[in-house]
Short mmCIF file of C-alpha atoms in Angstrom, two decimals:
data_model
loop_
_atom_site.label_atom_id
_atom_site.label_comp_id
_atom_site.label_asym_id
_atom_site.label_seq_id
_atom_site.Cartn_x
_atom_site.Cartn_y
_atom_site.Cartn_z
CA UNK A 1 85.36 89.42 90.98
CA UNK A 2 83.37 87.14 87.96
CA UNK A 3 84.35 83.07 88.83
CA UNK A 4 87.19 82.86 86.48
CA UNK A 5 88.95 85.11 88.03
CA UNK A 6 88.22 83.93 91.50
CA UNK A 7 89.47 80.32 90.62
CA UNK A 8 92.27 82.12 89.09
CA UNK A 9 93.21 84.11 91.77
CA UNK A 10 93.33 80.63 94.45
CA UNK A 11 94.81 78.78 91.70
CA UNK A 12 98.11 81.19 91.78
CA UNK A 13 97.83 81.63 95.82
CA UNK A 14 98.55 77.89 95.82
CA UNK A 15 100.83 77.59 92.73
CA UNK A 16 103.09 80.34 94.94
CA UNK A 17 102.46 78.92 98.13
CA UNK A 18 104.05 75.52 96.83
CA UNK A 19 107.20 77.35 95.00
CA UNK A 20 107.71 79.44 98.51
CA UNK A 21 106.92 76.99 100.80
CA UNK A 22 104.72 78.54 102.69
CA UNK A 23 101.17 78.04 103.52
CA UNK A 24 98.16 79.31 101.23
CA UNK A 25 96.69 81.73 104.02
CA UNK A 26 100.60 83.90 104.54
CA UNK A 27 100.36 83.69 100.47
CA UNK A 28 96.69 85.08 100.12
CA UNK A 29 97.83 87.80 103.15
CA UNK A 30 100.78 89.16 101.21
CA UNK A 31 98.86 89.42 98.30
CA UNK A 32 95.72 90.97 99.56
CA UNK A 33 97.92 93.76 101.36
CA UNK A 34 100.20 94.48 98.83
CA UNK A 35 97.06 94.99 96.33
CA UNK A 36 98.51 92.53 94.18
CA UNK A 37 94.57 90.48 93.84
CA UNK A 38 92.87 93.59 93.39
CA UNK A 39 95.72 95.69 91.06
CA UNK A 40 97.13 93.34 89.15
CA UNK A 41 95.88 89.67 88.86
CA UNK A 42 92.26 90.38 88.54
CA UNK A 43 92.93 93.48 86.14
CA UNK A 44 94.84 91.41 84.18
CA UNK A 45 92.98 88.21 84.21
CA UNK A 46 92.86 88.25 80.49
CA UNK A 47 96.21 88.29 79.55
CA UNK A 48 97.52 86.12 82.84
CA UNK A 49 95.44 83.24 82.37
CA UNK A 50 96.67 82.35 79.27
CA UNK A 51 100.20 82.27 80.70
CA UNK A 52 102.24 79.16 82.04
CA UNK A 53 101.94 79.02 85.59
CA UNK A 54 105.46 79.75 86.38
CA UNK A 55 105.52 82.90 84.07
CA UNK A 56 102.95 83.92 86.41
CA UNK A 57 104.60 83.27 89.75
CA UNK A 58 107.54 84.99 88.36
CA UNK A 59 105.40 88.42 87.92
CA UNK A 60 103.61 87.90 91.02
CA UNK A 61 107.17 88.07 92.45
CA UNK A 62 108.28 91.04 90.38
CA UNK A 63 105.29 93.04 91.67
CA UNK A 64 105.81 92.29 95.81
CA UNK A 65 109.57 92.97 94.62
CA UNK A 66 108.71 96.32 93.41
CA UNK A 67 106.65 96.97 96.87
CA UNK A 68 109.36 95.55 99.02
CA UNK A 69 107.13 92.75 100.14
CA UNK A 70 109.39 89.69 101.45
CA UNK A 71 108.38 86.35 99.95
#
């Protein structure tokens, strides 16, 4: 993962951890085992990091949707 998309990545683990309440580390968790860092936010770092942050969250939640992850 190139530094961008690293600071990316921890920037929406927190932005999400703030909207659900919860605590960066159950974020980054969900994330990681749902493959949403490795399938879909790093893959799409190009397009997604020109989007508002709560576009963004609003995918992230889309995808875990899709996977029947609960938030």
């Amino acid at each position: 993962m190139i530094q961008d998309s690293f600071e990316f990545v921890v920037y929406m683990i927190h932005a999400c951890a703030n909207k659900w309440n919860q605590l960066p580390s159950a974020v980054y968790k969900k994330l990681r085992d749902s493959g949403c860092i490795q399938k879909f936010l790093v893959p799409n770092y190009e397009i997604m990091h020109t989007q508002g942050t709560d576009f963004v969250v609003s995918d992230i939640e889309e995808y875990l949707k899709v996977r029947k992850v609960a938030i």
